[in-house]
mmCIF file of C-alpha atoms and ligand atoms in Angstrom:
data_model
loop_
_atom_site.group_PDB
_atom_site.id
_atom_site.type_symbol
_atom_site.label_atom_id
_atom_site.label_comp_id
_atom_site.label_asym_id
_atom_site.label_seq_id
_atom_site.Cartn_x
_atom_site.Cartn_y
_atom_site.Cartn_z
ATOM 1 C CA MET A 18 110.100 178.872 83.490
ATOM 2 C CA ASN A 19 112.047 176.001 85.071
ATOM 3 C CA ILE A 20 115.634 176.715 85.992
ATOM 4 C CA LEU A 21 117.477 174.768 83.313
ATOM 5 C CA ASP A 22 120.460 173.786 85.344
ATOM 6 C CA ALA A 23 122.307 170.463 85.535
ATOM 7 C CA ALA A 24 119.962 169.184 88.225
ATOM 8 C CA TYR A 25 116.936 169.804 86.008
ATOM 9 C CA TRP A 26 118.451 167.769 83.180
ATOM 10 C CA GLU A 27 119.682 165.047 85.447
ATOM 11 C CA THR A 28 116.167 164.676 86.878
ATOM 12 C CA ARG A 29 114.832 164.358 83.334
ATOM 13 C CA TRP A 30 117.413 161.657 82.479
ATOM 14 C CA GLN A 31 116.678 159.748 85.683
ATOM 15 C CA GLY A 32 112.920 160.069 85.171
ATOM 16 C CA GLN A 33 113.265 158.939 81.532
ATOM 17 C CA GLN A 34 111.538 162.141 80.408
ATOM 18 C CA THR A 35 113.588 162.269 77.265
ATOM 19 C CA GLY A 36 111.120 163.015 74.510
ATOM 20 C CA TRP A 37 113.864 164.657 72.413
ATOM 21 C CA ASP A 38 115.751 161.394 72.074
ATOM 22 C CA ILE A 39 115.339 159.974 68.582
ATOM 23 C CA GLY A 40 117.081 156.682 69.380
ATOM 24 C CA GLU A 41 119.599 156.932 66.570
ATOM 25 C CA ALA A 42 122.209 159.174 65.051
ATOM 26 C CA SER A 43 120.404 162.121 63.559
ATOM 27 C CA PRO A 44 120.076 161.446 59.774
ATOM 28 C CA PRO A 45 120.827 165.047 58.700
ATOM 29 C CA LEU A 46 124.058 164.851 60.648
ATOM 30 C CA THR A 47 125.113 161.414 59.414
ATOM 31 C CA HIS A 48 124.356 162.563 55.856
ATOM 32 C CA TYR A 49 126.646 165.556 56.406
ATOM 33 C CA LEU A 50 129.366 163.427 58.044
ATOM 34 C CA GLU A 51 129.630 161.252 54.937
ATOM 35 C CA ASN A 52 131.671 164.156 53.522
ATOM 36 C CA VAL A 53 133.957 164.486 56.520
ATOM 37 C CA SER A 54 136.525 161.923 55.453
ATOM 38 C CA ASP A 55 139.408 162.815 57.787
ATOM 39 C CA ARG A 56 139.221 160.436 60.733
ATOM 40 C CA THR A 57 141.425 162.750 62.808
ATOM 41 C CA THR A 58 139.016 165.688 62.676
ATOM 42 C CA ARG A 59 138.522 167.027 66.253
ATOM 43 C CA ILE A 60 134.788 166.936 66.826
ATOM 44 C CA LEU A 61 132.735 168.168 69.817
ATOM 45 C CA ILE A 62 129.079 167.362 70.381
ATOM 46 C CA PRO A 63 127.745 169.681 73.083
ATOM 47 C CA GLY A 64 124.658 168.723 75.125
ATOM 48 C CA ALA A 65 125.177 165.250 73.622
ATOM 49 C CA GLY A 66 122.803 163.187 75.760
ATOM 50 C CA ARG A 67 122.963 159.569 74.660
ATOM 51 C CA ALA A 68 125.318 160.743 71.992
ATOM 52 C CA TYR A 69 124.222 158.493 69.155
ATOM 53 C CA GLU A 70 126.221 160.636 66.763
ATOM 54 C CA ALA A 71 129.362 160.097 68.821
ATOM 55 C CA LEU A 72 128.743 156.337 68.763
ATOM 56 C CA TYR A 73 128.246 156.509 64.982
ATOM 57 C CA LEU A 74 131.511 158.432 64.558
ATOM 58 C CA HIS A 75 133.398 156.119 66.886
ATOM 59 C CA GLN A 76 132.156 153.075 64.870
ATOM 60 C CA GLN A 77 133.215 154.825 61.697
ATOM 61 C CA GLY A 78 136.751 155.145 63.007
ATOM 62 C CA TYR A 79 136.881 158.789 63.997
ATOM 63 C CA GLU A 80 139.429 159.091 66.771
ATOM 64 C CA GLN A 81 138.994 162.564 68.147
ATOM 65 C CA VAL A 82 135.301 162.691 69.140
ATOM 66 C CA PHE A 83 134.364 164.513 72.318
ATOM 67 C CA VAL A 84 131.032 164.855 73.973
ATOM 68 C CA CYS A 85 129.914 167.384 76.576
ATOM 69 C CA ASP A 86 126.923 167.122 78.876
ATOM 70 C CA TRP A 87 126.450 168.341 82.417
ATOM 71 C CA ALA A 88 123.959 165.668 83.451
ATOM 72 C CA PRO A 89 126.035 162.783 84.862
ATOM 73 C CA SER A 90 123.576 160.114 83.737
ATOM 74 C CA ALA A 91 123.582 161.253 80.085
ATOM 75 C CA PHE A 92 126.639 159.196 79.065
ATOM 76 C CA ASN A 93 125.630 155.939 80.614
ATOM 77 C CA HIS A 94 124.262 154.771 77.286
ATOM 78 C CA LEU A 95 127.419 155.630 75.387
ATOM 79 C CA ARG A 96 129.558 153.920 78.011
ATOM 80 C CA GLN A 97 127.463 150.748 77.702
ATOM 81 C CA GLN A 98 127.359 150.745 73.924
ATOM 82 C CA ALA A 99 131.064 151.615 73.387
ATOM 83 C CA PRO A 100 133.141 150.591 76.440
ATOM 84 C CA ASP A 101 136.237 151.480 74.403
ATOM 85 C CA PHE A 102 135.129 155.105 73.841
ATOM 86 C CA PRO A 103 137.863 157.123 75.617
ATOM 87 C CA GLU A 104 136.600 158.179 79.057
ATOM 88 C CA GLU A 105 138.658 161.365 78.762
ATOM 89 C CA HIS A 106 136.575 162.342 75.742
ATOM 90 C CA LEU A 107 133.410 162.421 77.944
ATOM 91 C CA LEU A 108 133.353 165.967 79.199
ATOM 92 C CA VAL A 109 130.888 166.123 82.041
ATOM 93 C CA GLY A 110 130.320 169.788 82.714
ATOM 94 C CA ASP A 111 128.893 173.053 81.541
ATOM 95 C CA PHE A 112 129.382 173.719 77.867
ATOM 96 C CA PHE A 113 129.771 177.471 78.615
ATOM 97 C CA GLU A 114 132.696 176.726 80.945
ATOM 98 C CA LEU A 115 134.566 174.323 78.656
ATOM 99 C CA LYS A 116 138.261 175.087 78.364
ATOM 100 C CA PRO A 117 139.775 172.404 76.115
ATOM 101 C CA PRO A 118 143.558 172.504 75.641
ATOM 102 C CA THR A 119 143.094 172.259 71.843
ATOM 103 C CA PRO A 120 140.290 173.763 69.748
ATOM 104 C CA PHE A 121 137.941 171.688 67.668
ATOM 105 C CA ASP A 122 137.546 171.542 63.904
ATOM 106 C CA LEU A 123 133.833 170.721 64.008
ATOM 107 C CA LEU A 124 131.013 171.214 66.465
ATOM 108 C CA LEU A 125 127.859 169.190 65.903
ATOM 109 C CA GLU A 126 124.493 170.594 66.911
ATOM 110 C CA GLN A 127 121.565 168.224 67.715
ATOM 111 C CA THR A 128 118.847 169.544 70.060
ATOM 112 C CA PHE A 129 121.268 171.335 72.378
ATOM 113 C CA PHE A 130 120.687 174.884 71.101
ATOM 114 C CA CYS A 131 116.930 174.423 71.546
ATOM 115 C CA ALA A 132 117.434 173.145 75.117
ATOM 116 C CA ILE A 133 119.116 176.232 76.475
ATOM 117 C CA ASP A 134 117.379 179.401 77.722
ATOM 118 C CA PRO A 135 116.955 181.594 74.590
ATOM 119 C CA LYS A 136 118.591 184.460 76.522
ATOM 120 C CA LEU A 137 121.840 182.420 76.326
ATOM 121 C CA ARG A 138 121.795 182.082 72.555
ATOM 122 C CA PRO A 139 124.296 184.924 71.889
ATOM 123 C CA GLN A 140 126.607 183.244 74.419
ATOM 124 C CA TYR A 141 126.130 179.861 72.654
ATOM 125 C CA VAL A 142 127.207 181.459 69.386
ATOM 126 C CA ALA A 143 130.255 183.133 70.958
ATOM 127 C CA LYS A 144 131.268 180.028 72.921
ATOM 128 C CA ALA A 145 130.901 177.823 69.796
ATOM 129 C CA ALA A 146 133.199 180.168 67.858
ATOM 130 C CA ASP A 147 135.621 180.299 70.764
ATOM 131 C CA LEU A 148 135.877 176.479 70.868
ATOM 132 C CA LEU A 149 136.620 176.177 67.133
ATOM 133 C CA THR A 150 139.859 176.473 65.186
ATOM 134 C CA ASP A 151 140.148 179.327 62.696
ATOM 135 C CA GLN A 152 137.833 178.358 59.860
ATOM 136 C CA GLY A 153 136.271 175.680 62.066
ATOM 137 C CA THR A 154 132.689 174.566 61.368
ATOM 138 C CA LEU A 155 129.455 174.411 63.298
ATOM 139 C CA ALA A 156 127.044 172.002 61.637
ATOM 140 C CA GLY A 157 123.789 170.372 62.588
ATOM 141 C CA VAL A 158 120.084 171.108 62.912
ATOM 142 C CA LEU A 159 117.962 173.832 64.460
ATOM 143 C CA PHE A 160 114.202 173.794 64.790
ATOM 144 C CA ALA A 161 112.513 175.903 62.142
ATOM 145 C CA ARG A 162 109.331 176.317 64.163
ATOM 146 C CA GLU A 163 107.977 177.747 67.379
ATOM 147 C CA PHE A 164 106.377 175.507 69.974
ATOM 148 C CA PRO A 165 102.906 176.153 71.499
ATOM 149 C CA PHE A 166 104.169 175.642 75.034
ATOM 150 C CA GLU A 167 106.956 176.853 77.317
ATOM 151 C CA GLY A 168 110.276 175.185 76.385
ATOM 152 C CA PRO A 169 112.486 173.416 76.351
ATOM 153 C CA PRO A 170 112.490 172.892 73.437
ATOM 154 C CA PHE A 171 112.664 176.519 72.385
ATOM 155 C CA GLY A 172 112.104 177.043 68.694
ATOM 156 C CA GLY A 173 112.868 179.822 66.275
ATOM 157 C CA THR A 174 113.077 180.835 62.660
ATOM 158 C CA LYS A 175 115.709 181.331 60.014
ATOM 159 C CA ALA A 176 115.071 185.070 60.158
ATOM 160 C CA VAL A 177 116.022 185.069 63.817
ATOM 161 C CA TYR A 178 118.935 182.696 63.521
ATOM 162 C CA GLN A 179 120.719 184.455 60.613
ATOM 163 C CA PRO A 180 121.718 187.662 62.394
ATOM 164 C CA LEU A 181 122.430 185.760 65.584
ATOM 165 C CA PHE A 182 124.974 183.418 63.987
ATOM 166 C CA ALA A 183 126.290 185.986 61.547
ATOM 167 C CA THR A 184 128.021 187.769 64.470
ATOM 168 C CA HIS A 185 130.688 185.026 64.498
ATOM 169 C CA PHE A 186 130.057 182.783 61.460
ATOM 170 C CA ASP A 187 129.758 182.864 57.708
ATOM 171 C CA ILE A 188 126.535 181.060 56.875
ATOM 172 C CA LEU A 189 127.282 178.481 54.162
ATOM 173 C CA THR A 190 123.992 176.575 54.578
ATOM 174 C CA MET A 191 120.802 177.282 56.525
ATOM 175 C CA GLN A 192 117.972 175.463 54.834
ATOM 176 C CA ILE A 193 115.244 172.979 55.516
ATOM 177 C CA THR A 194 116.749 169.511 55.361
ATOM 178 C CA PRO A 195 115.039 166.630 53.547
ATOM 179 C CA HIS A 196 116.832 164.180 55.828
ATOM 180 C CA SER A 197 114.883 164.774 59.053
ATOM 181 C CA ILE A 198 113.152 161.867 60.779
ATOM 182 C CA PRO A 199 109.434 161.884 59.717
ATOM 183 C CA PRO A 200 108.008 163.665 62.831
ATOM 184 C CA ARG A 201 110.463 166.534 62.257
ATOM 185 C CA LEU A 202 110.359 166.694 58.521
ATOM 186 C CA GLY A 203 109.976 170.252 57.239
ATOM 187 C CA ASN A 204 110.688 171.651 60.674
ATOM 188 C CA GLU A 205 114.470 171.410 60.814
ATOM 189 C CA LEU A 206 117.035 173.713 59.314
ATOM 190 C CA PHE A 207 120.355 172.142 58.421
ATOM 191 C CA ILE A 208 123.187 174.543 59.199
ATOM 192 C CA GLU A 209 126.791 174.637 58.092
ATOM 193 C CA LEU A 210 128.521 177.680 59.488
ATOM 194 C CA LYS A 211 132.159 178.650 59.068
ATOM 195 C CA LYS A 212 133.890 180.587 61.835
ATOM 196 C CA LYS A 213 134.734 184.147 60.647
HETATM 197 C C1 SAM B 329 117.339 168.082 74.780
HETATM 198 S S1 SAM B 329 118.709 167.187 75.368
HETATM 199 C C2 SAM B 329 119.462 166.721 73.841
HETATM 200 C C3 SAM B 329 120.381 165.537 73.997
HETATM 201 C C4 SAM B 329 120.928 164.987 72.645
HETATM 202 N N1 SAM B 329 121.634 166.022 71.905
HETATM 203 C C5 SAM B 329 119.845 164.442 71.818
HETATM 204 O O1 SAM B 329 119.542 165.032 70.750
HETATM 205 O O2 SAM B 329 119.254 163.370 72.158
HETATM 206 C C6 SAM B 329 119.754 168.522 75.909
HETATM 207 C C7 SAM B 329 121.010 168.035 76.639
HETATM 208 O O3 SAM B 329 121.811 169.144 76.854
HETATM 209 C C8 SAM B 329 122.363 169.121 78.153
HETATM 210 N N2 SAM B 329 122.649 170.481 78.575
HETATM 211 C C9 SAM B 329 121.778 171.493 78.718
HETATM 212 N N3 SAM B 329 122.494 172.597 79.047
HETATM 213 C C10 SAM B 329 123.808 172.273 79.148
HETATM 214 C C11 SAM B 329 124.992 172.978 79.446
HETATM 215 N N4 SAM B 329 125.007 174.284 79.742
HETATM 216 N N5 SAM B 329 126.161 172.340 79.369
HETATM 217 C C12 SAM B 329 126.232 170.984 79.084
HETATM 218 N N6 SAM B 329 125.105 170.292 78.801
HETATM 219 C C13 SAM B 329 123.934 170.892 78.830
HETATM 220 C C14 SAM B 329 121.284 168.437 78.993
HETATM 221 O O4 SAM B 329 121.830 167.824 80.121
HETATM 222 C C15 SAM B 329 120.715 167.419 78.016
HETATM 223 O O5 SAM B 329 121.294 166.194 78.138
#
């Protein structure tokens, strides 16, 4: 397997090998965000890439939106599209090493979990919980399928995800979403998890 370090991802960005990029804010996430009315909610999008969801939130007036990605080129698009997006909210670095001064109310998952080595999944769950306030929420989508090639992306199933996330979260929702883009329809679980 490739070593999935920052250099690997930076090379993919520079080579425009970004097949994961859907070119818009993920519809299951925007559908969910319609019910997050508080514009001061502190939101983190890890492994955000072009960060279409951050742009969407910014345009909707959310003030405390942070994105994390360790590939320096990833945020070029967001910088171009939203020059007034606060530079200090662009966290260029390793998600697993993040040490924000204030925890987040909401973490949004969109093809970051599937991009990391599956061995790191327990650490992802623990770090996500660590970054959240008490009763904070992890919401987004996970692939509900395996892939017939070596990842990334790495897939999975609800049966695998449930015990993994239950170590740190109460599972409010984990079900196939009807809001996926057509190529992913039926293959994405929407999750809404509340920190224990
Ligand atoms: C598959 S891309 C997804 C990008 C975006 N979420 C999307 O859906 O278009 C995964 C992103 O996660 C970033 N990434 C992977 N591991 C990371 C880590 N440990 N810390 C921060 N970013 C990471 C990569 O640089 C890459 O931009």
